[in-house]
């Protein structure tokens, strides 16, 4: 499910599936995307920051067109103890690899990978 910002609308709460992973997308070419993520973070329960949140930074292949300071993004990852992934959506092979990586993270966060917890996996991602 996709949302442009948080909080999610309350109507349909009873129909909403369990949330296993939240991926905040930040487009480094759009300063408002970072502001939107920062505003949305206040609506996430603290328990999600124990391995069930990550930041996906797009547009990294166009560093000359940055509107967002990379240090601001690194700081978000540090403050919220969440991994930061980088990708260039315009390159198919990187887009596919990123999607596969996110799918694996989701499988772990949903508890479908025996012996690996979301918290331990998040810790490994942050230290790699």
XYZ file of N, CA, C and O in Angstrom:
512
model
N 0.836 -1.175 0.000
C 0.000 0.000 0.000
C 0.878 1.234 0.000
O 1.923 1.267 0.635
N 0.448 2.243 -0.693
C 1.202 3.480 -0.783
C 0.423 4.616 -0.139
O -0.800 4.657 -0.210
N 1.148 5.520 0.472
C 0.559 6.735 1.021
C 1.530 7.869 0.744
O 2.747 7.671 0.768
N 1.005 9.045 0.476
C 1.882 10.180 0.199
C 2.361 10.837 1.475
O 3.351 11.574 1.460
N 1.661 10.600 2.581
C 2.076 11.146 3.873
C 1.330 10.418 4.985
O 0.400 9.655 4.728
N 1.745 10.658 6.192
C 1.085 10.104 7.376
C 0.501 11.253 8.170
O 0.998 12.364 8.076
N -0.520 11.056 8.954
C -1.142 9.776 9.314
C -2.041 9.253 8.204
O -2.505 10.002 7.345
N -2.271 7.946 8.242
C -3.194 7.335 7.305
C -4.611 7.743 7.697
O -4.891 7.967 8.871
N -5.514 7.828 6.732
C -6.894 8.177 7.065
C -7.511 7.121 7.991
O -7.228 5.934 7.854
N -8.310 7.544 8.940
C -8.872 6.612 9.919
C -9.990 5.747 9.341
O -10.213 4.642 9.832
N -10.702 6.220 8.317
C -11.748 5.376 7.740
C -11.094 4.162 7.087
O -10.067 4.264 6.443
N -11.694 3.027 7.316
C -11.153 1.784 6.778
C -10.067 1.161 7.631
O -9.426 0.202 7.208
N -9.851 1.687 8.842
C -8.826 1.113 9.731
C -9.041 -0.381 9.947
O -8.082 -1.149 9.981
N -10.295 -0.780 10.104
C -10.605 -2.186 10.378
C -10.315 -3.093 9.174
O -10.179 -4.294 9.327
N -10.189 -2.512 7.995
C -9.892 -3.280 6.789
C -8.405 -3.278 6.433
O -7.968 -4.067 5.599
N -7.655 -2.400 7.065
C -6.238 -2.238 6.728
C -5.437 -3.446 7.229
O -5.551 -3.851 8.368
N -4.611 -4.010 6.361
C -3.772 -5.131 6.814
C -2.690 -4.657 7.786
O -2.399 -3.460 7.884
N -2.110 -5.599 8.485
C -1.023 -5.296 9.414
C 0.123 -4.639 8.636
O 0.422 -4.998 7.501
N 0.764 -3.674 9.258
C 1.900 -2.989 8.625
C 3.183 -3.616 9.162
O 3.448 -3.577 10.359
N 3.957 -4.220 8.259
C 5.190 -4.904 8.656
C 6.433 -4.071 8.402
O 7.457 -4.280 9.048
N 6.382 -3.152 7.451
C 7.549 -2.357 7.082
C 7.072 -1.020 6.534
O 6.116 -0.970 5.766
N 7.721 0.041 6.961
C 7.443 1.365 6.410
C 8.694 1.830 5.687
O 9.781 1.870 6.273
N 8.543 2.160 4.420
C 9.643 2.672 3.604
C 9.333 4.131 3.295
O 8.359 4.426 2.612
N 10.147 5.024 3.816
C 10.000 6.445 3.524
C 10.881 6.767 2.323
O 12.090 6.559 2.371
N 10.262 7.272 1.260
C 11.016 7.616 0.047
C 11.360 9.092 0.066
O 10.498 9.939 0.311
N 12.623 9.372 -0.209
C 13.111 10.749 -0.275
C 13.755 10.945 -1.645
O 14.695 10.236 -1.994
N 13.244 11.887 -2.390
C 13.811 12.240 -3.692
C 14.784 13.394 -3.460
O 14.361 14.482 -3.073
N 16.074 13.166 -3.687
C 17.056 14.216 -3.376
C 16.945 15.421 -4.304
O 17.553 16.447 -4.051
N 16.123 15.302 -5.346
C 15.912 16.442 -6.239
C 14.742 17.311 -5.778
O 14.463 18.332 -6.371
N 14.055 16.889 -4.698
C 12.855 17.582 -4.246
C 12.932 17.823 -2.736
O 12.724 16.895 -1.958
N 13.204 19.043 -2.332
C 13.360 19.346 -0.907
C 12.080 19.095 -0.124
O 12.117 18.824 1.074
N 10.927 19.145 -0.798
C 9.656 18.910 -0.105
C 9.468 17.440 0.258
O 8.728 17.131 1.180
N 10.122 16.544 -0.456
C 9.994 15.131 -0.111
C 10.613 14.867 1.259
O 10.064 14.112 2.052
N 11.734 15.504 1.564
C 12.346 15.355 2.887
C 11.458 15.975 3.957
O 11.241 15.377 5.008
N 10.914 17.143 3.693
C 10.026 17.806 4.653
C 8.790 16.948 4.932
O 8.344 16.841 6.069
N 8.244 16.325 3.889
C 7.085 15.455 4.039
C 7.426 14.247 4.908
O 6.647 13.858 5.788
N 8.583 13.645 4.675
C 9.017 12.504 5.483
C 9.201 12.931 6.928
O 8.733 12.250 7.847
N 9.859 14.044 7.141
C 10.083 14.514 8.515
C 8.756 14.747 9.235
O 8.609 14.394 10.401
N 7.778 15.321 8.558
C 6.461 15.554 9.168
C 5.742 14.232 9.438
O 5.070 14.077 10.465
N 5.896 13.268 8.544
C 5.226 11.976 8.696
C 5.815 11.142 9.824
O 5.111 10.341 10.445
N 7.089 11.304 10.103
C 7.754 10.504 11.139
C 7.097 10.649 12.510
O 7.086 9.707 13.303
N 6.510 11.797 12.776
C 5.854 12.027 14.070
C 4.638 11.124 14.265
O 4.190 10.938 15.395
N 4.131 10.540 13.198
C 2.925 9.715 13.270
C 3.238 8.223 13.309
O 2.316 7.400 13.211
N 4.494 7.872 13.456
C 4.899 6.468 13.492
C 5.180 6.074 14.934
O 5.908 6.772 15.646
N 4.602 4.965 15.349
C 4.820 4.466 16.710
C 6.300 4.147 16.917
O 6.970 3.640 16.012
N 6.789 4.451 18.095
C 8.210 4.246 18.413
C 8.646 2.802 18.181
O 9.781 2.552 17.765
N 7.766 1.845 18.399
C 8.135 0.433 18.238
C 8.504 0.091 16.796
O 9.245 -0.863 16.561
N 8.026 0.859 15.824
C 8.378 0.588 14.429
C 9.833 0.889 14.145
O 10.408 0.346 13.205
N 10.438 1.743 14.931
C 11.831 2.087 14.683
C 12.778 1.002 15.176
O 13.985 1.151 15.133
N 12.219 -0.104 15.627
C 13.036 -1.248 16.017
C 13.073 -2.244 14.867
O 12.651 -3.378 14.968
N 13.530 -1.788 13.718
C 13.757 -2.668 12.584
C 12.699 -2.665 11.509
O 12.815 -3.399 10.536
N 11.641 -1.861 11.638
C 10.562 -1.924 10.660
C 10.398 -0.635 9.866
O 9.366 -0.387 9.269
N 11.425 0.203 9.862
C 11.415 1.448 9.086
C 12.730 1.538 8.336
O 13.788 1.185 8.859
N 12.659 2.007 7.091
C 13.885 2.342 6.375
C 13.609 3.567 5.497
O 12.460 3.922 5.250
N 14.667 4.199 5.083
C 14.588 5.368 4.219
C 15.166 4.977 2.866
O 16.267 4.438 2.798
N 14.415 5.222 1.804
C 14.864 4.929 0.455
C 15.104 6.258 -0.253
O 14.177 7.045 -0.448
N 16.348 6.510 -0.604
C 16.742 7.772 -1.228
C 16.851 7.550 -2.727
O 17.630 6.711 -3.180
N 16.053 8.297 -3.491
C 16.060 8.153 -4.947
C 16.720 9.373 -5.584
O 16.835 10.424 -4.974
N 17.129 9.195 -6.830
C 17.749 10.291 -7.568
C 19.222 10.445 -7.297
O 19.817 11.472 -7.626
N 19.841 9.431 -6.703
C 21.245 9.561 -6.317
C 22.198 9.620 -7.505
O 23.341 10.032 -7.349
N 21.725 9.268 -8.679
C 22.565 9.354 -9.865
C 22.670 10.766 -10.412
O 23.419 11.031 -11.332
N 21.932 11.678 -9.829
C 21.908 13.065 -10.313
C 22.300 14.017 -9.186
O 21.550 14.926 -8.833
N 23.459 13.792 -8.660
C 23.940 14.573 -7.523
C 24.015 16.069 -7.844
O 23.830 16.912 -6.979
N 24.231 16.413 -9.098
C 24.301 17.831 -9.487
C 22.982 18.558 -9.307
O 22.944 19.777 -9.258
N 21.880 17.806 -9.228
C 20.555 18.413 -9.121
C 19.967 18.284 -7.718
O 18.762 18.391 -7.542
N 20.803 18.047 -6.723
C 20.340 17.839 -5.348
C 19.698 19.087 -4.767
O 20.230 20.182 -4.876
N 18.551 18.874 -4.134
C 17.897 19.923 -3.363
C 17.903 19.564 -1.884
O 17.487 20.348 -1.045
N 18.354 18.354 -1.586
C 18.380 17.844 -0.222
C 19.827 17.551 0.153
O 20.548 16.910 -0.610
N 20.223 18.012 1.316
C 21.566 17.731 1.816
C 21.660 16.261 2.239
O 20.813 15.774 2.998
N 22.661 15.556 1.763
C 22.837 14.156 2.138
C 23.046 14.023 3.643
O 22.597 13.047 4.250
N 23.679 14.999 4.258
C 23.899 14.931 5.702
C 22.571 14.918 6.462
O 22.459 14.284 7.512
N 21.544 15.582 5.926
C 20.214 15.565 6.555
C 19.625 14.157 6.521
O 18.965 13.727 7.466
N 19.870 13.460 5.437
C 19.349 12.095 5.304
C 20.100 11.144 6.227
O 19.503 10.316 6.912
N 21.416 11.262 6.284
C 22.210 10.419 7.181
C 21.784 10.650 8.626
O 21.719 9.725 9.422
N 21.505 11.910 8.944
C 21.078 12.267 10.294
C 19.746 11.586 10.630
O 19.576 11.082 11.736
N 18.814 11.545 9.675
C 17.543 10.854 9.895
C 17.780 9.381 10.219
O 17.175 8.836 11.146
N 18.630 8.742 9.444
C 18.952 7.338 9.695
C 19.522 7.127 11.083
O 19.159 6.175 11.775
N 20.393 8.033 11.515
C 20.993 7.929 12.843
C 19.979 8.181 13.956
O 19.895 7.422 14.911
N 19.206 9.249 13.804
C 18.228 9.607 14.839
C 17.205 8.491 15.034
O 16.854 8.147 16.161
N 16.733 7.926 13.945
C 15.675 6.919 14.023
C 16.205 5.490 13.974
O 15.419 4.537 13.879
N 17.523 5.332 14.058
C 18.159 4.001 14.075
C 17.603 3.120 12.959
O 17.254 1.960 13.178
N 17.516 3.698 11.773
C 16.934 2.989 10.634
C 17.885 3.045 9.448
O 18.552 4.051 9.233
N 17.914 1.966 8.667
C 18.824 1.949 7.514
C 18.394 2.927 6.421
O 17.216 3.255 6.274
N 19.383 3.389 5.674
C 19.160 4.275 4.533
C 19.637 3.527 3.294
O 20.793 3.107 3.224
N 18.730 3.341 2.335
C 19.068 2.687 1.076
C 19.080 3.734 -0.027
O 18.284 4.678 -0.003
N 19.948 3.562 -0.995
C 20.083 4.520 -2.090
C 19.795 3.811 -3.406
O 20.207 2.666 -3.593
N 19.096 4.498 -4.304
C 18.878 3.896 -5.617
C 18.612 4.969 -6.663
O 18.294 6.114 -6.340
N 18.765 4.560 -7.880
C 18.456 5.412 -9.031
C 17.336 4.703 -9.776
O 17.579 3.682 -10.433
N 16.120 5.200 -9.654
C 14.957 4.528 -10.227
C 14.961 4.510 -11.745
O 14.263 3.708 -12.354
N 15.746 5.358 -12.370
C 15.753 5.417 -13.827
C 16.566 4.290 -14.461
O 16.456 4.056 -15.651
N 17.377 3.597 -13.676
C 18.170 2.477 -14.194
C 17.493 1.172 -13.798
O 17.380 0.853 -12.611
N 17.037 0.419 -14.796
C 16.229 -0.766 -14.525
C 16.926 -1.777 -13.620
O 16.328 -2.303 -12.685
N 18.189 -2.049 -13.869
C 18.854 -3.078 -13.068
C 18.971 -2.652 -11.607
O 18.816 -3.473 -10.713
N 19.173 -1.382 -11.345
C 19.233 -0.890 -9.967
C 17.836 -0.881 -9.354
O 17.653 -1.229 -8.182
N 16.844 -0.519 -10.151
C 15.458 -0.521 -9.676
C 15.036 -1.939 -9.286
O 14.439 -2.153 -8.235
N 15.378 -2.932 -10.096
C 15.039 -4.328 -9.814
C 15.779 -4.813 -8.574
O 15.185 -5.445 -7.690
N 17.058 -4.500 -8.470
C 17.842 -4.921 -7.298
C 17.293 -4.287 -6.017
O 17.208 -4.946 -4.975
N 16.888 -3.034 -6.104
C 16.331 -2.346 -4.940
C 14.995 -2.974 -4.551
O 14.726 -3.190 -3.367
N 14.161 -3.281 -5.528
C 12.876 -3.922 -5.249
C 13.089 -5.286 -4.590
O 12.387 -5.628 -3.626
N 14.069 -6.049 -5.055
C 14.367 -7.348 -4.458
C 14.860 -7.187 -3.024
O 14.484 -7.956 -2.137
N 15.663 -6.183 -2.792
C 16.176 -5.924 -1.443
C 15.037 -5.531 -0.499
O 14.956 -6.018 0.624
N 14.126 -4.669 -0.980
C 12.980 -4.274 -0.167
C 12.053 -5.460 0.104
O 11.527 -5.598 1.212
N 11.866 -6.324 -0.881
C 11.037 -7.503 -0.695
C 11.637 -8.416 0.369
O 10.922 -8.933 1.231
N 12.943 -8.587 0.347
C 13.600 -9.428 1.353
C 13.453 -8.797 2.744
O 13.194 -9.495 3.716
N 13.596 -7.483 2.817
C 13.406 -6.794 4.095
C 11.976 -7.010 4.598
O 11.763 -7.267 5.784
N 11.016 -6.920 3.701
C 9.622 -7.116 4.077
C 9.385 -8.540 4.573
O 8.697 -8.743 5.574
N 9.957 -9.517 3.906
C 9.813 -10.908 4.348
C 10.353 -11.087 5.761
O 9.741 -11.758 6.591
N 11.488 -10.464 6.036
C 12.087 -10.552 7.372
C 11.209 -9.842 8.398
O 10.904 -10.383 9.464
N 10.762 -8.619 8.070
C 9.927 -7.846 8.995
C 8.590 -8.522 9.275
O 8.033 -8.381 10.363
N 8.084 -9.260 8.301
C 6.812 -9.961 8.475
C 6.981 -11.286 9.205
O 6.000 -11.959 9.510
N 8.231 -11.668 9.483
C 8.488 -12.900 10.217
C 8.497 -14.143 9.357
O 8.333 -15.256 9.862
N 8.706 -14.004 8.058
C 8.698 -15.148 7.148
C 10.078 -15.753 6.906
O 10.204 -16.662 6.090
N 11.093 -15.241 7.593
C 12.443 -15.798 7.451
C 12.861 -16.325 8.825
O 13.151 -15.535 9.733
N 12.861 -17.641 8.988
C 13.190 -18.218 10.294
C 14.601 -17.834 10.755
O 15.538 -17.799 9.963
N 14.709 -17.507 12.025
C 16.010 -17.234 12.623
C 16.531 -15.823 12.438
O 17.617 -15.501 12.902
N 15.782 -14.960 11.737
C 16.223 -13.581 11.521
C 15.103 -12.649 11.967
O 13.988 -12.735 11.461
N 15.411 -11.770 12.902
C 14.407 -10.800 13.337
C 14.619 -9.480 12.590
O 15.706 -9.201 12.087
N 13.573 -8.670 12.550
C 13.657 -7.358 11.900
C 14.714 -6.505 12.578
O 15.464 -5.789 11.921
N 14.788 -6.593 13.892
C 15.747 -5.781 14.635
C 17.184 -6.181 14.328
O 18.032 -5.327 14.067
N 17.469 -7.484 14.308
C 18.843 -7.921 14.017
C 19.212 -7.607 12.572
O 20.339 -7.202 12.289
N 18.272 -7.755 11.661
C 18.538 -7.458 10.253
C 18.799 -5.970 10.059
O 19.719 -5.574 9.357
N 18.011 -5.140 10.723
C 18.195 -3.679 10.650
C 19.573 -3.305 11.182
O 20.269 -2.464 10.601
N 19.984 -3.936 12.275
C 21.295 -3.667 12.846
C 22.401 -4.027 11.852
O 23.364 -3.280 11.662
N 22.246 -5.171 11.174
C 23.239 -5.575 10.178
C 23.292 -4.600 9.011
O 24.360 -4.263 8.514
N 22.121 -4.130 8.559
C 22.074 -3.174 7.456
C 22.771 -1.862 7.824
O 23.482 -1.282 7.026
N 22.540 -1.391 9.033
C 23.105 -0.114 9.460
C 24.611 -0.203 9.606
O 25.301 0.796 9.481
N 25.133 -1.368 9.885
C 26.574 -1.501 10.103
C 27.320 -1.998 8.881
O 28.501 -2.273 8.953
N 26.630 -2.132 7.740
C 27.326 -2.599 6.546
C 27.717 -1.434 5.665
O 27.257 -0.340 5.798
